Amino acid sequence: MIAACPKCSARYRIDARYRIEKSKLRPEGARLRCSRCEAVFRVRPPEAEAVPAARAPAVPQPVPLPAAPTHSSRVVTPVPTAPTSEEGHDRSRLVLVADPVIEEGKATASALAAWGLQPILVHDGVEAMLTIQRTLPCAVIIDAALPKMYGFQVCEVLKRNESLRSIHVVLVGAIHDRTRYRRSPTELYGADAYLERPQLPNALWPILREFGISLAGAAPPPEAPQELPYSPASASLQPRIESPAETIAPPEPIPDPPTPSAVPVAAAQLPLDPQPGQPAAAAAPVGEADIAKAERLARIVVSDIILYNQEKFDAAVSQDNVVMAMDAELAEGRTLFSQRIEARVREQRDFLGEELLRVAGLRRTQ
Amino acid sequence: MSFINYSSREINCKIVYYGPGLCGKTTNLQFIYNKTNPDLKGKMISLATETERTLFFDFLPLALGQIRGFKTRFHLYTVPGQVFYDASRKLILKGVDGVVFVADSQIERMEANIESLDNLKLNLAEQGYDLHKTPCVIQYNKRDLPNSAPLEEIQKVLNPSDMPEFEACATTGEGVFETLKAVARLVLRDLKQMNR
């Protein structure tokens, strides 16, 4: 039997190194100390977890801890209606949420609680790893950039460990336009599904259902323009399509994941469109400086687009259909443009489209 | 902010390679990784796309000797350079101890350099840092390309405050370690001043 250290991923053959025969491992497992990083972790015999319903572990309590004091990093949302096993808790209802942002983690946990699940909230990777080993949840929703140990490392360890492999993992990233970089979840360190932060918590509903977890209450309404979450099943149903009908309209801007420090200060990054209660800015005339700023940003965006899509751009130039071919990239650029350039300036002309055509013209003459 | 682990007697510092898209940040890290003693480095983690472009960050832990009995461990990160991915850049910049701004010397990327440097200042300011008070060096990369702008011109635009600067060609490794040493020195000096 091979066990991996949750901290440094060192792998150990249990019977050889620790002289513990797999058959002699008690159901609650044995505590081992990693000789490389000295982390202490628990190893369980795989069969103890393979049939959790038939053989409930005798000692470990897969129990969401009682409401933690405010200084603790673990918060458990009480769920009055959750089904219970003979010990009072049902592993199939336990879901671990590992989120470095306390408030967002709480929001996800309360959504899960409302669906009849028992969420356990942790805020760093090591704690997540230890909690998973102790409580054996049925699913884990884990942020990719956790402190102490990255979420994708946790995922990698889980999927490499025979006794933990059956736990469903939803990896949460912070990337804006996943369609450009979509990779299969198996490549993403073996995660069963992949979500982006703005999609939490509603997009979890179909994923958890897909995992076979029964949920209470009604499905949350889908958030209008967002894509379906990426999961193996949805991937097979939803190939990457770039039909003109889909790509002509620019997608709604997806906001940056809110971070506590960014909220009050990031004025320069916020959309500059006037708010409903602010009519004064709309009346201001468009000056040369505004136009110059928009043109500069258009040059930067188009330069990035071309640099990252050189072959596609060259092919589009030779076929004389640059605007159509680069429509998806232009849409992404327009999203950024709308965040940084005021609407009254944007309305003057199509800065991005014109710049793209200008560069295409230059490329053609070359 | 440097993290000092007294029990393991380790000083951990975070250095972020910042710059516009395709300026050579990942190439810098790859060169450092390939040329470093395997005993001194950790596993390089790279979240790259199908086209090998940085999706989120590259991460390389590196041990660089001892200071007063404390091991110094530098954690090198890159950011996605494309103008679109500001959220990722903000996240990666959290708790930074030192910055290497990698500028693309090509004339046609000069505006992208300026934009990226402005973005760096803004994102640092959001965390309460001032670029000029943060350990930072500038690397003028791709100096070997025929369309690279004259050095004086780039200096005037990107480095009016005379930060330490280096010419480099990250693919061949020229200037890569000089840049790293300079920023490491600044970080450790900063750390020493804070501890006084």
Coordinates of C-alpha atoms in Angstrom, one line a residue:
Chain A
M1 CA 0.0 0.0 0.0
I2 CA 1.3 3.4 -1.0
A3 CA 0.5 6.6 0.9
A4 CA 1.5 10.1 0.0
C5 CA 2.5 12.8 2.4
P6 CA -0.2 15.6 2.1
K7 CA 2.5 18.3 2.6
C8 CA 5.4 17.4 0.4
S9 CA 3.8 14.6 -1.7
A10 CA 6.6 12.1 -0.7
R11 CA 5.3 8.6 -1.3
Y12 CA 5.8 5.7 1.1
R13 CA 5.3 2.0 0.8
I14 CA 3.6 1.4 4.1
D15 CA 4.3 -2.2 4.7
A16 CA 8.0 -1.9 3.7
R17 CA 8.9 1.3 5.5
Y18 CA 6.8 1.2 8.6
R19 CA 6.4 -2.6 8.9
I20 CA 2.7 -2.2 9.2
E21 CA 0.9 -4.8 7.1
K22 CA -2.0 -3.4 5.2
S23 CA -4.2 -6.1 6.7
K24 CA -3.2 -5.0 10.2
L25 CA -4.1 -1.4 9.8
R26 CA -7.0 -0.6 12.0
P27 CA -10.0 1.0 10.3
E28 CA -9.2 4.4 11.8
G29 CA -5.7 4.1 10.3
A30 CA -2.3 4.9 11.6
R31 CA -0.4 8.1 12.2
L32 CA 2.8 8.5 10.3
R33 CA 5.5 11.1 10.3
C34 CA 7.0 12.0 6.9
S35 CA 10.7 11.6 7.0
R36 CA 11.2 14.4 4.5
C37 CA 9.1 17.2 5.8
E38 CA 8.2 15.8 9.2
A39 CA 4.5 16.4 8.7
V40 CA 2.3 14.0 10.6
F41 CA -0.5 12.4 8.6
R42 CA -3.0 9.6 8.9
V43 CA -3.1 6.5 6.6
R44 CA -6.1 4.4 6.4
P45 CA -6.6 1.0 4.7
P46 CA -8.3 1.6 1.4
E47 CA -11.1 -0.8 2.0
A48 CA -12.2 1.2 5.1
E49 CA -13.2 4.0 2.8
A50 CA -14.2 2.0 -0.3
V51 CA -17.4 0.9 1.4
P52 CA -18.2 3.6 3.9
A53 CA -21.8 2.8 4.2
A54 CA -21.2 -0.8 5.0
R55 CA -18.4 -0.3 7.4
A56 CA -18.5 3.0 9.3
P57 CA -15.1 3.8 10.9
A58 CA -15.1 3.0 14.5
V59 CA -12.9 5.8 15.9
P60 CA -12.6 8.7 13.5
Q61 CA -15.6 11.0 13.6
P62 CA -16.4 12.5 10.2
V63 CA -18.2 15.1 12.0
P64 CA -18.4 18.8 11.2
L65 CA -17.0 20.4 14.3
P66 CA -19.3 22.5 16.5
A67 CA -19.5 26.1 15.6
A68 CA -15.9 27.3 15.9
P69 CA -15.0 30.4 17.9
T70 CA -14.3 33.5 15.8
H71 CA -10.5 33.2 16.1
S72 CA -10.5 29.7 14.7
S73 CA -10.0 29.1 11.0
R74 CA -12.6 26.4 10.8
V75 CA -16.3 27.4 10.6
V76 CA -19.0 24.9 10.3
T77 CA -22.5 25.8 9.2
P78 CA -25.1 23.9 11.2
V79 CA -27.6 22.0 9.1
P80 CA -30.7 21.1 11.0
T81 CA -32.2 18.9 8.3
A82 CA -29.1 16.9 7.3
P83 CA -29.6 13.1 7.3
T84 CA -27.5 11.3 9.9
S85 CA -25.9 7.9 10.2
E86 CA -25.8 5.8 13.3
E87 CA -23.0 8.0 14.6
G88 CA -25.1 11.0 14.0
H89 CA -23.4 12.1 10.8
D90 CA -23.4 10.9 7.3
R91 CA -20.3 11.0 5.2
S92 CA -22.3 11.2 2.0
R93 CA -23.6 14.6 3.1
L94 CA -20.2 16.1 4.2
V95 CA -18.7 18.6 1.8
L96 CA -15.4 20.3 2.5
V97 CA -15.1 23.9 1.3
A98 CA -11.5 25.2 1.2
D99 CA -11.5 28.9 0.5
P100 CA -8.8 31.4 1.5
V101 CA -11.4 34.2 1.6
I102 CA -13.4 33.8 4.7
E103 CA -16.6 35.6 3.6
E104 CA -16.8 33.8 0.3
G105 CA -16.2 30.5 1.9
K106 CA -19.0 31.2 4.3
A107 CA -21.3 32.1 1.4
T108 CA -20.5 28.8 -0.4
A109 CA -20.9 26.9 2.9
S110 CA -24.3 28.4 3.6
A111 CA -25.5 27.6 0.1
L112 CA -24.5 24.0 0.6
A113 CA -26.2 23.9 3.9
A114 CA -29.4 25.2 2.3
W115 CA -29.2 22.3 -0.1
G116 CA -29.2 19.9 2.8
L117 CA -25.4 19.2 2.9
Q118 CA -23.0 19.4 5.8
P119 CA -20.3 21.8 4.9
I120 CA -17.0 22.1 6.6
L121 CA -15.1 25.3 6.0
V122 CA -11.3 25.5 6.1
H123 CA -9.0 28.3 4.8
D124 CA -5.6 26.7 4.0
G125 CA -4.4 23.7 2.1
V126 CA -2.7 21.8 5.0
E127 CA -5.8 22.1 7.1
A128 CA -7.9 21.0 4.1
M129 CA -5.7 17.9 3.7
L130 CA -5.9 17.0 7.4
T131 CA -9.6 17.6 7.5
I132 CA -10.2 15.4 4.4
Q133 CA -8.3 12.6 5.9
R134 CA -10.1 12.9 9.2
T135 CA -13.7 13.3 8.0
L136 CA -13.6 11.7 4.5
P137 CA -16.2 14.0 2.9
C138 CA -18.0 13.0 -0.3
A139 CA -16.9 16.1 -2.1
V140 CA -14.3 18.8 -1.8
I141 CA -14.6 22.3 -3.2
I142 CA -11.2 23.7 -3.2
D143 CA -9.6 26.9 -4.3
A144 CA -6.5 26.5 -6.5
A145 CA -4.5 29.2 -4.7
L146 CA -4.9 28.1 -1.1
P147 CA -2.2 29.2 1.4
K148 CA 0.3 26.7 2.8
M149 CA -0.6 24.1 0.2
Y150 CA -2.1 24.9 -3.1
G151 CA -5.5 23.5 -4.0
F152 CA -4.2 21.7 -7.0
Q153 CA -1.6 20.0 -4.9
V154 CA -4.2 18.8 -2.5
C155 CA -6.2 17.6 -5.5
E156 CA -3.2 15.8 -6.9
V157 CA -2.5 14.1 -3.6
L158 CA -6.1 13.0 -3.2
K159 CA -6.3 11.5 -6.7
R160 CA -2.9 9.8 -6.2
N161 CA -4.0 8.2 -2.9
E162 CA -5.9 5.0 -3.4
S163 CA -7.9 5.5 -0.2
L164 CA -9.0 9.1 -1.0
R165 CA -9.4 8.9 -4.8
S166 CA -13.2 8.4 -4.6
I167 CA -13.7 11.9 -3.1
H168 CA -15.0 14.2 -5.7
V169 CA -12.9 17.3 -6.2
V170 CA -14.2 20.6 -7.6
L171 CA -11.2 22.9 -8.3
V172 CA -11.9 26.6 -8.2
G173 CA -9.8 29.0 -10.2
A174 CA -9.8 32.7 -10.7
I175 CA -9.4 32.8 -14.4
H176 CA -11.6 35.1 -16.4
D177 CA -12.0 33.6 -19.8
R178 CA -11.7 29.9 -19.4
T179 CA -12.8 29.2 -23.0
R180 CA -9.4 30.4 -24.2
Y181 CA -7.5 28.1 -21.9
R182 CA -9.8 25.2 -21.4
R183 CA -8.1 22.1 -20.4
S184 CA -9.7 18.8 -19.3
P185 CA -10.1 18.4 -15.5
T186 CA -7.9 15.3 -15.7
E187 CA -5.1 17.5 -16.8
L188 CA -5.9 19.9 -14.0
Y189 CA -4.4 17.6 -11.5
G190 CA -7.2 15.0 -11.7
A191 CA -10.0 17.3 -10.5
D192 CA -13.5 16.0 -11.3
A193 CA -14.8 19.5 -12.2
Y194 CA -13.5 22.9 -12.6
L195 CA -15.2 26.2 -11.7
E196 CA -14.3 29.8 -11.6
R197 CA -14.7 31.9 -8.6
P198 CA -17.5 34.2 -9.9
Q199 CA -19.6 31.0 -10.6
L200 CA -19.8 30.1 -6.9
P201 CA -22.0 28.9 -5.4
N202 CA -24.8 28.4 -7.9
A203 CA -22.8 26.5 -10.5
L204 CA -22.1 23.9 -7.8
W205 CA -25.7 22.6 -7.9
P206 CA -25.4 20.8 -11.3
I207 CA -21.9 19.5 -10.5
L208 CA -22.9 18.0 -7.2
R209 CA -26.0 16.5 -8.8
E210 CA -23.7 15.0 -11.4
F211 CA -21.6 13.5 -8.7
G212 CA -24.7 11.7 -7.5
I213 CA -25.2 13.7 -4.4
S214 CA -28.9 14.3 -3.6
L215 CA -29.7 18.0 -2.8
A216 CA -32.6 19.5 -1.0
G217 CA -34.6 22.4 -2.3
A218 CA -34.9 23.9 -5.7
A219 CA -32.1 24.4 -8.2
P220 CA -30.7 28.0 -8.0
P221 CA -31.5 30.1 -11.0
P222 CA -28.6 30.1 -13.5
E223 CA -26.7 33.3 -13.6
A224 CA -27.7 34.8 -16.9
P225 CA -24.7 35.0 -19.3
Q226 CA -22.3 32.7 -17.6
E227 CA -21.2 29.5 -19.2
L228 CA -21.9 26.1 -17.8
P229 CA -19.3 24.9 -15.3
Y230 CA -16.7 22.7 -16.8
S231 CA -17.1 19.0 -15.9
P232 CA -16.3 15.9 -17.8
A233 CA -20.0 15.4 -18.7
S234 CA -20.6 18.9 -19.8
A235 CA -17.4 18.9 -21.8
S236 CA -18.6 16.1 -23.9
L237 CA -21.9 17.8 -24.5
Q238 CA -20.5 21.2 -25.0
P239 CA -17.7 21.3 -27.6
R240 CA -15.9 24.5 -28.2
I241 CA -18.0 26.2 -30.9
E242 CA -17.2 29.5 -32.4
S243 CA -20.2 30.1 -34.6
P244 CA -20.7 33.8 -35.6
A245 CA -24.1 33.8 -33.9
E246 CA -22.5 33.1 -30.5
T247 CA -19.4 35.2 -30.8
I248 CA -20.8 38.5 -32.3
A249 CA -22.2 39.8 -29.0
P250 CA -19.4 40.5 -26.5
P251 CA -19.9 38.5 -23.3
E252 CA -20.9 40.3 -20.1
P253 CA -17.9 41.4 -18.1
I254 CA -17.1 38.9 -15.4
P255 CA -15.9 40.9 -12.4
D256 CA -12.5 40.3 -10.8
P257 CA -12.8 38.0 -7.8
P258 CA -13.4 40.3 -4.9
T259 CA -10.5 40.5 -2.5
P260 CA -10.9 42.4 0.7
S261 CA -8.0 44.7 -0.1
A262 CA -9.2 45.4 -3.6
V263 CA -12.7 46.5 -2.9
P264 CA -12.2 49.9 -1.5
V265 CA -9.2 51.1 -3.5
A266 CA -9.4 49.7 -6.9
A267 CA -11.1 52.7 -8.3
A268 CA -8.9 52.9 -11.4
Q269 CA -9.9 49.3 -12.3
L270 CA -13.6 49.8 -11.9
P271 CA -15.9 50.4 -14.8
L272 CA -16.0 54.1 -15.5
D273 CA -19.5 54.1 -16.8
P274 CA -21.6 56.6 -14.8
Q275 CA -23.9 55.0 -12.2
P276 CA -27.6 55.7 -12.5
G277 CA -27.4 58.3 -9.8
Q278 CA -24.5 60.1 -11.4
P279 CA -25.6 62.0 -14.4
A280 CA -22.9 64.7 -14.4
A281 CA -20.1 62.6 -16.0
A282 CA -22.3 61.7 -19.0
A283 CA -22.6 65.3 -20.1
A284 CA -18.8 65.9 -20.2
P285 CA -17.5 66.4 -23.7
V286 CA -15.0 63.8 -25.1
G287 CA -11.6 65.4 -25.2
E288 CA -8.5 64.6 -27.2
A289 CA -6.9 63.1 -24.1
D290 CA -9.9 60.7 -23.8
I291 CA -9.5 59.7 -27.4
A292 CA -5.8 59.3 -27.1
K293 CA -6.2 57.1 -24.0
A294 CA -8.8 54.9 -25.8
E295 CA -6.5 54.6 -28.8
R296 CA -3.6 53.6 -26.6
L297 CA -5.5 50.9 -24.8
A298 CA -6.8 49.6 -28.2
R299 CA -3.2 49.4 -29.5
I300 CA -2.2 47.5 -26.3
V301 CA -5.1 45.1 -26.5
V302 CA -4.8 44.4 -30.2
S303 CA -1.0 43.9 -29.8
D304 CA -1.7 41.3 -27.1
I305 CA -4.3 39.6 -29.2
I306 CA -2.1 39.3 -32.2
L307 CA 0.9 38.3 -30.2
Y308 CA -0.9 35.4 -28.6
N309 CA -2.7 34.4 -31.8
Q310 CA -0.1 34.9 -34.5
E311 CA -0.9 32.0 -36.7
K312 CA -4.7 32.6 -36.5
F313 CA -4.2 36.3 -37.3
D314 CA -1.9 35.6 -40.2
A315 CA -4.4 33.1 -41.6
A316 CA -7.2 35.6 -41.2
V317 CA -5.2 38.3 -42.9
S318 CA -4.5 36.1 -45.9
Q319 CA -8.2 35.2 -46.1
D320 CA -9.2 38.8 -45.6
N321 CA -11.7 38.0 -42.7
V322 CA -9.8 39.4 -39.7
V323 CA -12.7 40.8 -37.8
M324 CA -14.8 37.6 -38.1
A325 CA -11.9 35.3 -37.4
M326 CA -10.7 37.2 -34.3
D327 CA -14.2 37.9 -33.0
A328 CA -13.8 35.9 -29.8
E329 CA -10.6 37.6 -28.9
L330 CA -12.1 41.0 -29.8
A331 CA -15.0 40.3 -27.5
E332 CA -12.6 39.7 -24.7
G333 CA -10.8 42.9 -25.5
R334 CA -14.1 44.8 -25.6
T335 CA -14.9 43.5 -22.1
L336 CA -11.7 45.0 -20.8
F337 CA -12.2 48.1 -22.9
S338 CA -15.7 48.7 -21.4
Q339 CA -14.1 48.5 -17.9
R340 CA -11.4 51.0 -18.6
I341 CA -12.9 53.4 -21.1
E342 CA -16.0 55.5 -20.5
A343 CA -19.1 54.7 -22.6
R344 CA -19.2 58.3 -24.0
V345 CA -15.7 57.7 -25.4
R346 CA -16.4 54.2 -26.6
E347 CA -19.4 55.4 -28.5
Q348 CA -17.2 57.7 -30.7
R349 CA -16.0 54.8 -32.8
D350 CA -15.0 51.2 -32.8
F351 CA -11.4 51.7 -31.5
L352 CA -10.6 48.0 -31.2
G353 CA -12.0 47.0 -34.6
E354 CA -10.2 49.9 -36.3
E355 CA -6.9 49.1 -34.7
L356 CA -7.2 45.5 -35.7
L357 CA -7.9 46.4 -39.3
R358 CA -5.0 48.9 -39.3
V359 CA -2.5 46.2 -38.1
A360 CA -4.0 43.7 -40.5
G361 CA -3.4 46.2 -43.3
L362 CA 0.2 46.7 -42.2
R363 CA 0.7 43.0 -42.1
R364 CA -0.7 42.6 -45.6
T365 CA 1.7 45.1 -47.0
Q366 CA 4.6 43.3 -45.4
Chain B
M1 CA 6.2 40.2 3.4
S2 CA 9.1 37.8 4.3
F3 CA 8.1 34.9 6.4
I4 CA 10.6 33.8 9.0
N5 CA 10.2 30.3 10.3
Y6 CA 12.1 30.3 13.6
S7 CA 11.6 26.6 14.3
S8 CA 13.0 25.5 10.9
R9 CA 15.4 28.6 10.9
E10 CA 14.2 29.6 7.4
I11 CA 13.6 33.0 5.8
N12 CA 11.0 32.7 3.0
C13 CA 10.9 35.5 0.5
K14 CA 8.5 36.0 -2.5
I15 CA 9.8 37.4 -5.7
V16 CA 7.4 38.1 -8.5
Y17 CA 8.5 38.4 -12.2
Y18 CA 6.1 41.0 -13.7
G19 CA 5.8 42.3 -17.2
P20 CA 3.8 42.4 -20.4
G21 CA 2.7 39.3 -22.3
L22 CA 5.4 37.2 -23.9
C23 CA 8.2 39.4 -22.5
G24 CA 10.2 36.4 -21.2
K25 CA 9.2 36.0 -17.5
T26 CA 8.7 32.2 -17.8
T27 CA 11.8 31.9 -19.8
N28 CA 13.7 33.6 -17.0
L29 CA 12.3 31.1 -14.5
Q30 CA 13.0 28.2 -16.7
F31 CA 16.6 29.2 -17.2
I32 CA 17.1 29.6 -13.5
Y33 CA 15.4 26.3 -12.9
N34 CA 17.6 24.5 -15.4
K35 CA 20.8 26.0 -14.1
T36 CA 20.2 25.5 -10.4
N37 CA 21.6 22.6 -8.3
P38 CA 18.8 20.1 -7.9
D39 CA 19.5 20.0 -4.2
L40 CA 18.7 23.7 -3.9
K41 CA 15.5 23.9 -5.8
G42 CA 12.0 22.6 -5.4
K43 CA 9.7 21.3 -8.0
M44 CA 8.8 24.0 -10.6
I45 CA 5.0 24.3 -10.8
S46 CA 3.7 25.7 -14.0
L47 CA 0.1 26.3 -14.9
A48 CA 0.5 26.7 -18.6
T49 CA -1.9 26.5 -21.5
E50 CA -1.9 24.2 -24.5
T51 CA 0.3 26.8 -26.2
E52 CA 2.6 26.9 -23.1
R53 CA 1.5 30.4 -22.1
T54 CA 1.3 31.1 -18.4
L55 CA -2.2 30.5 -17.3
F56 CA -1.9 31.4 -13.7
F57 CA 1.7 31.5 -12.5
D58 CA 5.0 29.6 -12.4
F59 CA 6.4 28.9 -9.0
L60 CA 10.0 27.9 -8.2
P61 CA 11.3 27.6 -4.6
L62 CA 15.0 28.2 -4.5
A63 CA 17.4 28.0 -1.5
L64 CA 20.2 30.6 -1.7
G65 CA 22.6 30.1 1.2
Q66 CA 22.4 31.2 4.8
I67 CA 22.2 34.4 6.8
R68 CA 23.2 34.3 10.4
G69 CA 22.2 30.6 10.6
F70 CA 18.9 31.1 8.8
K71 CA 18.4 29.4 5.4
T72 CA 17.1 31.8 2.8
R73 CA 14.5 30.4 0.5
F74 CA 13.2 32.4 -2.4
H75 CA 9.9 31.7 -4.0
L76 CA 9.9 32.9 -7.6
Y77 CA 6.6 33.5 -9.3
T78 CA 5.5 34.9 -12.6
V79 CA 2.2 36.5 -13.5
P80 CA 0.1 36.1 -16.7
G81 CA 1.2 39.1 -18.7
Q82 CA -1.8 39.6 -20.9
V83 CA -3.6 42.8 -20.2
F84 CA -6.8 40.8 -19.6
Y85 CA -5.7 38.9 -16.5
D86 CA -5.4 41.5 -13.9
A87 CA -7.3 39.5 -11.2
S88 CA -4.6 36.8 -11.3
R89 CA -1.8 39.3 -11.2
K90 CA -3.3 41.0 -8.1
L91 CA -3.6 37.6 -6.4
I92 CA -0.1 36.6 -7.1
L93 CA 1.3 39.9 -6.0
K94 CA 0.0 39.6 -2.5
G95 CA 2.7 39.5 0.1
V96 CA 5.4 40.2 -2.4
D97 CA 9.0 41.0 -1.1
G98 CA 10.7 41.8 -4.4
V99 CA 9.7 42.5 -8.0
V100 CA 11.6 41.9 -11.3
F101 CA 10.0 43.9 -14.0
V102 CA 10.8 42.2 -17.3
A103 CA 10.5 44.7 -20.1
D104 CA 10.2 43.6 -23.7
S105 CA 12.8 45.6 -25.6
Q106 CA 11.0 45.4 -29.0
I107 CA 9.9 48.8 -30.1
E108 CA 6.3 47.6 -30.9
R109 CA 5.9 46.4 -27.3
M110 CA 6.9 49.7 -25.7
E111 CA 3.3 50.7 -24.9
A112 CA 2.6 47.3 -23.5
N113 CA 5.7 47.8 -21.2
I114 CA 4.3 51.1 -20.0
E115 CA 0.9 49.7 -19.4
S116 CA 2.3 46.7 -17.5
L117 CA 4.5 49.0 -15.3
D118 CA 1.5 51.3 -14.6
N119 CA -0.5 48.2 -13.7
L120 CA 2.2 47.0 -11.4
K121 CA 2.3 50.4 -9.6
L122 CA -1.5 50.3 -9.2
N123 CA -1.7 46.8 -7.9
L124 CA 1.2 47.4 -5.5
A125 CA -0.5 50.6 -4.3
E126 CA -3.7 48.6 -3.6
Q127 CA -1.7 46.5 -1.1
G128 CA -0.2 49.6 0.4
Y129 CA 3.2 49.3 -1.3
D130 CA 5.0 52.0 -3.2
L131 CA 7.0 50.7 -6.2
H132 CA 9.9 52.9 -5.4
K133 CA 10.2 51.7 -1.8
T134 CA 9.7 48.0 -2.8
P135 CA 12.8 46.0 -3.8
C136 CA 12.5 46.1 -7.6
V137 CA 14.8 45.7 -10.5
I138 CA 14.2 46.1 -14.2
Q139 CA 15.3 43.7 -16.8
Y140 CA 15.4 44.8 -20.4
N141 CA 14.9 41.5 -22.1
K142 CA 15.3 40.5 -25.8
R143 CA 18.2 42.8 -26.3
D144 CA 19.4 40.4 -29.0
L145 CA 16.5 41.2 -31.4
P146 CA 17.1 43.5 -34.3
N147 CA 13.9 45.5 -33.5
S148 CA 14.9 46.3 -29.9
A149 CA 14.6 49.9 -29.0
P150 CA 17.8 51.9 -28.0
L151 CA 18.6 51.4 -24.3
E152 CA 18.6 55.1 -23.5
E153 CA 15.1 55.4 -24.8
I154 CA 13.8 52.5 -22.8
Q155 CA 15.5 53.7 -19.7
K156 CA 14.0 57.2 -20.1
V157 CA 10.5 55.8 -20.5
L158 CA 10.5 52.9 -18.0
N159 CA 13.1 53.8 -15.4
P160 CA 13.2 57.5 -14.7
S161 CA 13.8 56.7 -11.0
D162 CA 17.0 54.8 -11.6
M163 CA 16.1 51.4 -10.3
P164 CA 18.8 48.7 -10.8
E165 CA 18.6 47.6 -14.3
F166 CA 20.0 44.8 -16.5
E167 CA 20.1 44.0 -20.1
A168 CA 19.2 40.4 -20.8
C169 CA 18.5 37.7 -23.3
A170 CA 16.6 35.1 -21.3
T171 CA 16.7 32.4 -23.9
T172 CA 20.5 32.3 -23.7
G173 CA 20.5 33.2 -20.0
E174 CA 22.4 36.4 -20.5
G175 CA 21.5 38.8 -17.6
V176 CA 19.2 36.3 -15.9
F177 CA 21.2 35.5 -12.8
E178 CA 22.5 39.0 -12.5
T179 CA 18.9 40.2 -12.3
L180 CA 18.0 37.5 -9.7
K181 CA 21.1 38.3 -7.6
A182 CA 20.3 42.0 -7.6
V183 CA 16.7 41.6 -6.5
A184 CA 17.7 39.0 -3.9
R185 CA 20.2 41.4 -2.5
L186 CA 17.6 44.2 -2.3
V187 CA 15.1 41.9 -0.6
L188 CA 17.6 40.8 2.0
R189 CA 18.8 44.4 2.6
D190 CA 15.2 45.4 3.0
L191 CA 14.6 42.6 5.5
K192 CA 17.7 43.6 7.5
Q193 CA 16.5 47.2 7.7
M194 CA 13.1 46.0 8.9
N195 CA 14.6 43.9 11.6
R196 CA 16.7 46.8 13.0

